Coordinates of C-alpha atoms and ligand atoms in Angstrom, one line a residue:
M1 CA 129.5 128.3 106.5
G2 CA 133.0 129.2 105.0
Q3 CA 132.6 130.6 101.5
Q4 CA 135.2 130.5 98.7
R5 CA 135.0 131.5 95.0
T6 CA 137.0 130.3 92.0
D7 CA 136.6 129.7 88.3
V8 CA 137.2 125.9 88.4
C9 CA 136.7 123.7 91.4
I10 CA 138.9 120.6 90.9
I11 CA 138.0 117.5 92.9
G12 CA 141.0 115.3 93.5
C13 CA 144.7 115.9 93.9
G14 CA 146.1 113.1 91.7
P15 CA 148.0 113.7 88.4
A16 CA 144.8 114.8 86.6
G17 CA 143.8 117.4 89.2
L18 CA 147.4 118.8 89.7
I19 CA 148.3 119.1 86.0
L20 CA 144.9 120.6 85.2
S21 CA 145.4 123.2 87.9
Q22 CA 148.7 124.3 86.4
L23 CA 147.5 124.4 82.8
L24 CA 144.6 126.6 84.0
K25 CA 146.9 128.9 85.9
L26 CA 149.0 129.4 82.8
A27 CA 145.8 130.4 81.0
G28 CA 145.1 132.9 83.8
I29 CA 142.2 130.8 85.2
D30 CA 141.8 130.4 88.9
S31 CA 141.2 127.0 90.6
I32 CA 140.9 125.3 94.0
I33 CA 141.7 121.6 94.5
L34 CA 139.7 119.7 97.1
E35 CA 141.3 116.4 98.2
R36 CA 139.7 113.9 100.5
Q37 CA 143.0 112.4 101.8
S38 CA 146.0 113.9 103.6
R39 CA 149.0 115.2 101.8
T40 CA 151.2 112.4 103.3
Y41 CA 148.7 109.7 102.1
V42 CA 148.5 111.1 98.6
Q43 CA 152.3 111.4 98.2
G44 CA 152.8 107.8 99.5
R45 CA 150.5 106.1 97.1
I46 CA 152.6 103.8 94.8
R47 CA 151.2 103.5 91.3
A48 CA 152.4 104.2 87.8
G49 CA 156.0 104.1 86.6
V50 CA 155.9 104.7 82.8
L51 CA 155.2 108.1 81.2
E52 CA 154.8 108.5 77.5
E53 CA 157.1 111.0 75.9
G54 CA 154.2 113.5 75.4
A55 CA 153.0 113.1 79.0
A56 CA 156.5 113.7 80.4
Q57 CA 157.0 116.7 78.1
T58 CA 153.7 118.2 79.2
M59 CA 154.9 118.1 82.9
I60 CA 158.2 119.7 81.9
D61 CA 156.5 122.4 79.6
I62 CA 154.2 123.6 82.4
G63 CA 157.1 123.9 84.8
M64 CA 156.2 121.0 87.1
G65 CA 158.8 118.6 85.7
E66 CA 162.1 119.9 87.0
R67 CA 162.8 116.8 89.2
L68 CA 161.3 114.5 86.6
K69 CA 163.8 115.8 84.0
K70 CA 166.7 115.3 86.4
H71 CA 165.8 112.0 88.0
R72 CA 163.8 110.1 85.3
M73 CA 165.2 107.0 83.6
L74 CA 164.9 107.4 79.8
H75 CA 164.4 104.1 78.1
D76 CA 164.7 103.4 74.4
G77 CA 163.3 99.9 74.4
V78 CA 161.4 97.2 76.3
V79 CA 162.0 93.4 76.6
I80 CA 159.3 90.8 76.0
S81 CA 160.1 87.4 77.6
L82 CA 158.5 84.3 76.2
D83 CA 158.8 81.3 78.6
G84 CA 162.2 82.7 79.8
Q85 CA 163.5 83.7 76.3
R86 CA 164.1 87.5 76.3
H87 CA 163.6 89.6 73.1
R88 CA 164.1 93.3 72.9
I89 CA 161.9 95.7 71.1
D90 CA 163.6 99.0 70.1
L91 CA 160.9 101.5 70.9
K92 CA 162.9 104.4 69.7
K93 CA 163.6 102.9 66.3
H94 CA 160.1 101.7 65.8
S95 CA 158.3 104.9 66.9
G96 CA 160.3 107.4 64.9
G97 CA 162.6 108.4 67.8
R98 CA 160.3 108.4 70.9
Q99 CA 161.5 107.3 74.4
I100 CA 159.6 106.6 77.6
S101 CA 160.3 108.1 81.0
V102 CA 160.4 105.8 84.0
Y103 CA 159.6 107.9 87.1
G104 CA 157.3 107.1 90.0
Q105 CA 153.8 108.6 90.0
H106 CA 154.1 109.3 93.7
D107 CA 157.3 111.3 93.0
S108 CA 155.5 113.3 90.3
V109 CA 152.6 113.9 92.6
R110 CA 154.9 115.0 95.5
D111 CA 156.8 117.4 93.1
M112 CA 153.6 118.9 91.7
I113 CA 152.1 119.4 95.2
A114 CA 155.2 121.2 96.3
F115 CA 155.2 123.3 93.2
R116 CA 151.6 124.4 93.6
L117 CA 151.9 125.1 97.3
A118 CA 155.1 127.1 96.8
A119 CA 153.3 129.3 94.3
G120 CA 150.7 130.0 97.0
D121 CA 147.9 128.2 95.1
P122 CA 145.3 126.4 97.2
I123 CA 145.0 122.6 97.7
I124 CA 142.6 121.7 100.5
F125 CA 143.6 118.3 101.9
E126 CA 141.3 116.3 104.1
A127 CA 138.2 117.8 102.6
A128 CA 135.6 115.3 103.7
D129 CA 132.2 114.5 102.3
V130 CA 132.5 116.5 99.1
V131 CA 129.0 117.1 97.6
L132 CA 128.5 118.7 94.2
N133 CA 125.4 120.8 93.6
E134 CA 123.7 122.6 90.7
V135 CA 126.2 121.2 88.2
K136 CA 123.8 122.0 85.3
G137 CA 123.5 125.6 86.4
D138 CA 125.8 128.6 85.8
T139 CA 127.1 128.7 89.4
P140 CA 127.7 125.1 90.6
T141 CA 128.9 124.6 94.1
A142 CA 131.0 122.0 96.0
T143 CA 130.5 121.7 99.8
Y144 CA 132.9 119.8 102.1
Q145 CA 133.6 119.3 105.8
K146 CA 136.8 120.3 107.4
D147 CA 137.9 121.0 111.0
G148 CA 134.3 120.5 112.1
E149 CA 132.9 123.1 109.7
T150 CA 131.0 123.1 106.5
H151 CA 132.6 125.0 103.6
Q152 CA 131.3 125.9 100.2
V153 CA 133.1 126.6 96.9
T154 CA 131.1 128.5 94.3
C155 CA 132.6 128.3 90.8
R156 CA 131.8 128.2 87.0
Y157 CA 133.0 124.7 86.3
I158 CA 133.7 121.6 88.2
A159 CA 136.5 119.2 87.1
G160 CA 135.9 115.7 88.5
C161 CA 139.5 114.4 88.8
D162 CA 138.7 112.2 91.8
G163 CA 139.6 108.8 90.5
F164 CA 137.5 105.6 90.0
H165 CA 136.0 105.7 93.5
G166 CA 135.3 109.5 93.6
V167 CA 132.1 111.4 94.1
S168 CA 132.0 113.3 90.7
R169 CA 130.9 110.5 88.4
K170 CA 128.3 109.4 91.0
T171 CA 126.7 112.9 90.9
I172 CA 125.6 112.3 87.3
P173 CA 122.1 110.6 87.0
D174 CA 122.4 107.0 85.8
D175 CA 120.2 107.7 82.7
E176 CA 122.6 110.4 81.5
I177 CA 125.6 108.2 81.0
T178 CA 126.6 104.8 79.7
E179 CA 129.2 102.7 81.5
Y180 CA 131.3 100.0 79.8
H181 CA 133.0 97.5 82.1
R182 CA 135.4 94.5 81.7
A183 CA 136.9 92.7 84.7
F184 CA 139.8 90.4 84.3
P185 CA 139.8 87.3 86.5
F186 CA 143.2 87.9 88.0
A187 CA 145.3 90.6 89.8
W188 CA 148.9 91.8 90.1
L189 CA 150.9 91.3 93.3
G190 CA 153.3 94.3 93.2
I191 CA 156.5 94.7 95.3
M192 CA 158.9 97.6 95.8
A193 CA 162.4 96.3 96.7
E194 CA 165.5 98.1 97.8
V195 CA 167.8 96.7 95.1
A196 CA 169.3 97.8 91.9
P197 CA 167.2 96.9 88.8
S198 CA 168.4 93.6 87.2
S199 CA 167.8 94.9 83.7
D200 CA 168.4 98.3 82.0
E201 CA 164.8 98.1 80.5
L202 CA 161.4 96.8 81.6
I203 CA 160.8 93.1 81.1
Y204 CA 157.2 92.0 80.3
A205 CA 157.1 88.2 80.7
R206 CA 154.6 85.7 79.4
H207 CA 155.1 82.4 81.2
S208 CA 153.0 79.2 81.5
R209 CA 152.9 79.9 85.3
G210 CA 151.5 83.4 84.7
F211 CA 152.6 87.0 83.8
A212 CA 155.5 88.8 85.5
L213 CA 156.9 92.4 85.0
H214 CA 160.2 93.8 86.0
S215 CA 160.1 97.6 86.4
M216 CA 162.1 100.1 88.4
R217 CA 162.0 103.5 90.1
S218 CA 165.7 104.4 90.3
Q219 CA 169.2 102.9 90.3
T220 CA 168.5 101.5 93.8
L221 CA 164.7 100.7 93.7
S222 CA 163.1 97.9 91.7
R223 CA 159.3 97.5 91.2
L224 CA 158.2 94.0 90.2
Y225 CA 154.8 92.4 89.6
L226 CA 153.3 88.8 89.5
Q227 CA 150.0 87.7 88.0
V228 CA 148.1 86.1 90.9
P229 CA 144.4 85.0 91.5
L230 CA 142.0 87.8 92.4
D231 CA 141.4 86.4 96.0
T232 CA 145.1 86.5 96.9
N233 CA 146.1 87.7 100.3
V234 CA 149.5 89.3 99.8
D235 CA 150.6 88.2 103.3
D236 CA 150.3 84.6 102.2
W237 CA 153.3 85.2 99.9
S238 CA 156.7 85.2 101.8
D239 CA 159.4 87.4 100.4
E240 CA 161.4 84.3 99.3
Q241 CA 158.4 82.8 97.5
I242 CA 157.9 86.0 95.6
W243 CA 161.6 86.1 94.5
D244 CA 161.5 82.4 93.6
E245 CA 158.4 82.9 91.4
L246 CA 159.9 86.0 89.8
D247 CA 163.1 84.0 89.0
I248 CA 161.1 81.3 87.2
R249 CA 158.7 83.6 85.3
L250 CA 161.4 86.1 84.3
G251 CA 163.7 83.3 83.2
A252 CA 166.7 83.7 85.6
D253 CA 169.5 81.3 84.6
E254 CA 173.3 81.1 84.6
N255 CA 173.5 84.1 82.2
W256 CA 171.0 86.4 83.8
Q257 CA 170.1 86.7 87.5
L258 CA 167.5 88.7 89.3
N259 CA 169.0 90.8 92.1
R260 CA 167.2 90.2 95.4
G261 CA 166.8 92.9 98.1
K262 CA 164.6 94.0 101.0
I263 CA 160.9 94.2 100.0
I264 CA 159.6 97.5 101.4
Q265 CA 156.0 97.3 100.1
K266 CA 153.6 94.6 98.9
D267 CA 150.3 95.4 97.2
L268 CA 147.5 93.9 95.2
A269 CA 145.9 95.5 92.2
P270 CA 142.9 94.0 90.4
L271 CA 142.8 94.4 86.6
R272 CA 139.8 96.0 85.1
S273 CA 138.6 98.1 82.2
F274 CA 136.0 100.8 82.5
V275 CA 134.8 103.7 80.4
V276 CA 132.0 106.2 80.9
E277 CA 130.3 108.1 78.1
P278 CA 130.0 111.1 77.8
M279 CA 132.5 112.6 80.2
Q280 CA 130.4 115.7 80.8
Y281 CA 127.2 116.6 82.5
G282 CA 126.3 120.3 82.4
N283 CA 129.3 122.2 83.9
L284 CA 130.8 119.1 85.4
F285 CA 133.6 117.5 83.4
L286 CA 135.2 114.1 84.3
A287 CA 138.9 113.5 83.7
G288 CA 141.4 110.6 84.3
D289 CA 140.4 107.5 86.3
A290 CA 137.1 109.2 87.3
A291 CA 136.0 108.5 83.7
H292 CA 138.1 105.4 82.7
I293 CA 140.3 102.6 84.0
V294 CA 142.6 100.4 82.0
P295 CA 144.5 97.3 83.2
P296 CA 148.1 98.5 84.0
T297 CA 149.7 96.1 81.4
G298 CA 149.8 98.9 78.7
A299 CA 151.0 101.6 81.2
K300 CA 148.3 104.0 80.0
G301 CA 146.2 105.2 83.0
M302 CA 148.2 108.2 84.1
N303 CA 149.1 109.0 80.5
L304 CA 145.4 109.1 79.6
A305 CA 144.7 111.3 82.6
I306 CA 147.2 113.8 81.3
A307 CA 145.8 113.8 77.7
D308 CA 142.3 114.4 79.2
V309 CA 143.3 117.5 81.2
R310 CA 145.2 119.0 78.2
A311 CA 141.9 118.8 76.3
L312 CA 139.9 120.1 79.2
A313 CA 142.2 123.0 80.0
S314 CA 142.1 124.0 76.3
G315 CA 138.3 123.9 76.3
L316 CA 138.1 126.0 79.5
D317 CA 140.6 128.5 78.1
K318 CA 138.6 128.9 74.9
K319 CA 135.3 129.4 76.8
I320 CA 136.5 131.5 79.7
N321 CA 139.0 133.7 77.9
H322 CA 137.4 133.9 74.4
N323 CA 133.8 132.9 74.9
D324 CA 134.2 130.1 72.4
P325 CA 132.3 126.9 73.6
S326 CA 133.7 124.6 70.9
G327 CA 136.5 123.0 73.0
L328 CA 134.1 122.1 75.9
E329 CA 131.5 120.8 73.4
E330 CA 134.1 118.5 71.8
Y331 CA 135.8 117.6 75.1
S332 CA 134.2 114.2 75.6
A333 CA 134.6 113.1 71.9
I334 CA 138.2 114.2 71.7
C335 CA 139.1 112.3 74.9
L336 CA 137.1 109.2 74.0
R337 CA 139.0 108.6 70.7
R338 CA 142.3 108.3 72.6
I339 CA 140.7 106.4 75.5
W340 CA 139.2 103.6 73.3
N341 CA 142.5 103.2 71.5
A342 CA 144.2 102.8 74.9
Q343 CA 141.5 100.4 76.0
R344 CA 142.1 98.3 73.0
F345 CA 145.9 98.4 73.4
S346 CA 145.7 97.6 77.1
W347 CA 143.2 94.8 76.6
W348 CA 145.5 93.3 73.9
M349 CA 148.6 93.5 76.0
T350 CA 146.8 92.0 78.9
S351 CA 145.2 89.2 76.9
M352 CA 148.5 88.4 75.1
L353 CA 150.7 88.2 78.2
H354 CA 148.5 86.6 80.9
Q355 CA 147.4 83.1 81.6
H356 CA 143.7 82.8 81.5
T357 CA 142.0 80.2 83.7
D358 CA 139.6 79.2 81.0
Q359 CA 142.3 79.1 78.3
D360 CA 142.6 75.9 76.3
E361 CA 145.5 74.6 74.2
Y362 CA 144.1 76.3 71.1
Q363 CA 144.0 79.8 72.7
Q364 CA 147.5 79.3 74.1
R365 CA 148.8 78.6 70.6
I366 CA 147.0 81.7 69.2
Q367 CA 148.5 83.8 72.0
F368 CA 152.0 82.4 71.3
S369 CA 151.6 83.0 67.6
D370 CA 150.6 86.6 68.1
L371 CA 153.7 87.3 70.2
E372 CA 156.0 85.5 67.8
H373 CA 154.5 87.6 65.0
L374 CA 155.2 90.8 67.1
L375 CA 158.8 89.8 67.7
S376 CA 159.5 88.9 64.1
S377 CA 157.7 91.7 62.1
D378 CA 159.0 95.2 61.8
S379 CA 155.5 96.5 60.9
Y380 CA 154.0 94.9 64.0
K381 CA 156.8 96.4 66.1
N382 CA 156.0 99.8 64.7
V383 CA 152.4 99.5 65.7
F384 CA 153.4 98.3 69.2
A385 CA 156.0 101.1 69.7
E386 CA 153.6 103.8 68.4
N387 CA 151.0 102.8 70.9
Y388 CA 153.3 102.1 73.9
T389 CA 155.3 105.4 73.6
G390 CA 152.0 107.3 73.0
L391 CA 150.1 108.6 70.0
P392 CA 150.3 112.4 69.3
F393 CA 147.8 114.5 71.3
E394 CA 144.8 115.9 69.5
V395 CA 144.9 119.0 71.7
Ligands
RFL1 P1 144.0 109.3 91.0 O1 145.5 109.2 91.0 O2 143.2 108.1 91.6 O3 143.6 110.6 91.9 C1 142.3 110.9 92.3 C2 142.4 111.7 93.6 O4 141.0 112.0 94.0 C3 140.9 111.8 95.4 N1 139.5 111.6 95.7 C4 138.7 112.6 96.3 N2 138.9 113.8 96.6 C5 137.9 114.5 97.1 N3 136.6 114.0 97.3 C6 136.4 112.7 97.0 N4 135.2 112.2 97.2 C7 137.4 111.9 96.4 N5 137.5 110.7 96.0 C8 138.8 110.5 95.6 C9 141.8 110.6 95.7 O5 142.2 110.6 97.1 C10 143.0 110.9 94.8 O6 144.0 111.7 95.4 O7 143.4 109.7 89.6 P2 144.0 110.5 88.3 O8 144.5 111.8 88.7 O9 142.9 110.4 87.3 O10 145.3 109.6 87.9 C11 145.1 108.3 87.3 C12 146.3 107.5 87.7 O11 146.5 107.5 89.1 C13 146.2 106.0 87.2 O12 145.6 106.0 86.0 C14 147.6 105.3 87.1 O13 148.1 105.1 88.4 C15 147.4 104.0 86.4 N6 148.7 103.2 86.3 C16 149.6 103.5 85.3 N7 149.4 104.5 84.5 C17 150.4 104.9 83.6 O14 150.2 105.8 82.8 N8 151.6 104.2 83.5 C18 151.9 103.2 84.4 O15 153.0 102.7 84.3 C19 150.9 102.8 85.3 N9 151.1 101.8 86.2 C20 149.0 102.2 87.2 C21 150.2 101.5 87.1 C22 148.1 101.8 88.2 C23 148.3 100.8 89.1 N10 147.4 100.5 90.1 C24 147.7 100.5 91.5 C25 146.0 100.4 89.7 C26 150.5 100.4 88.0 C27 149.5 100.0 89.0 C28 149.9 98.9 89.8
PHB2 C1 155.5 100.3 87.0 O1 156.7 100.6 86.9 O2 154.8 100.3 88.1 C2 154.8 99.8 85.8 C3 155.5 99.8 84.6 C4 154.8 99.3 83.4 C5 153.5 98.9 83.5 C6 152.8 98.9 84.7 C7 153.5 99.4 85.8 O3 152.9 98.4 82.4

């Protein structure tokens, strides 16, 4: 059996695992990343687009954000469309000067993998059947299969950064954690299209036919979404049907048109909320989607993952370098304060902008009234902008 040793064994090579590995390195702490998928697969997974100011700055500060800094699109505002009428919210003005960065998660992941490998630090791709052992003891281990052999990593701490379907959370006995779930009865059909964005800023559209979102990745790539039923088969939607529906929901008219282009990817994402408490079991710490999921409407998932690993890296630094356990003891509580706030914000944005199948006329009016209040009240816009651009980090 192949044997390896490190301080922290990180399971999962998504944003949480990659950023944690670099924060630890800067604190002089050694880590190994074990990733189930291939490098090509991980780099091709299309997901988030919006980074809070603090999340983008974290990537830049740790040296992994050179391309982000050069290629991101910095936005000062977002547009909310109500049955085709577009209204801008000035995020910068209402958040005390903060902007958001629009940059693809798969680009960030590709940049960070290249950075780590160029520094000679290990990522083990295609590590199959990861099993975590002795996580309550002083020397936990992770075993995995690769190239027909069993390998074992012995470490002091394990960071479960392996997403919602990972193995880390499942290692914790059921009676040691509490899970909170909420499933929404609809999904998003997402497309990536080779066409210039039709708007300088994101458009979140509430429409009686369902929610739509216009986002982007670059001057030549647009990312758009439609609310669809959960059981949708994306192949049942022709490209033309998708553009026609986006036209209606985003309110295309003689004054504003949606640019159409070649659709190079179609995907379906269910909307759900999930939190596990606490985010620790012995020397195993969960971070990112392994511990919580939010519906993408508030653009919070990757941002939360980054806030988690900042707190985890700080706790590990205190313990390993200064023998101070306080950061690790408080890790779960620190993260959960931000997580529940993001849960509330994401739930609110989702509820406010989507059509709900069981929604009656009364609820429709309440929803409309909430949005009208947002668009007409400076104090409501301040609350929105503060949440959307990201609250300050506790750690
Ligand atoms: P990830 O990215 O899922 O990475 C986990 C990694 O772990 C690997 N893995 C394993 N490795 C070893 N052994 C196992 N047993 C393993 N099981 C899994 C996986 O292969 C993977 O490489 O989790 P992480 O790092 O916590 O990052 C979370 C983010 O990916 C996620 O929250 C965001 O994508 C959510 N999200 C958004 N977040 C934002 O902050 N802003 C956005 O604009 C935004 N838009 C979105 C989104 C998510 C979306 N989808 C598809 C759900 C838009 C969409 C449509
Ligand atoms: C994206 O660009 O993919 C995106 C943007 C904003 C969201 C969700 C996804 O709220």
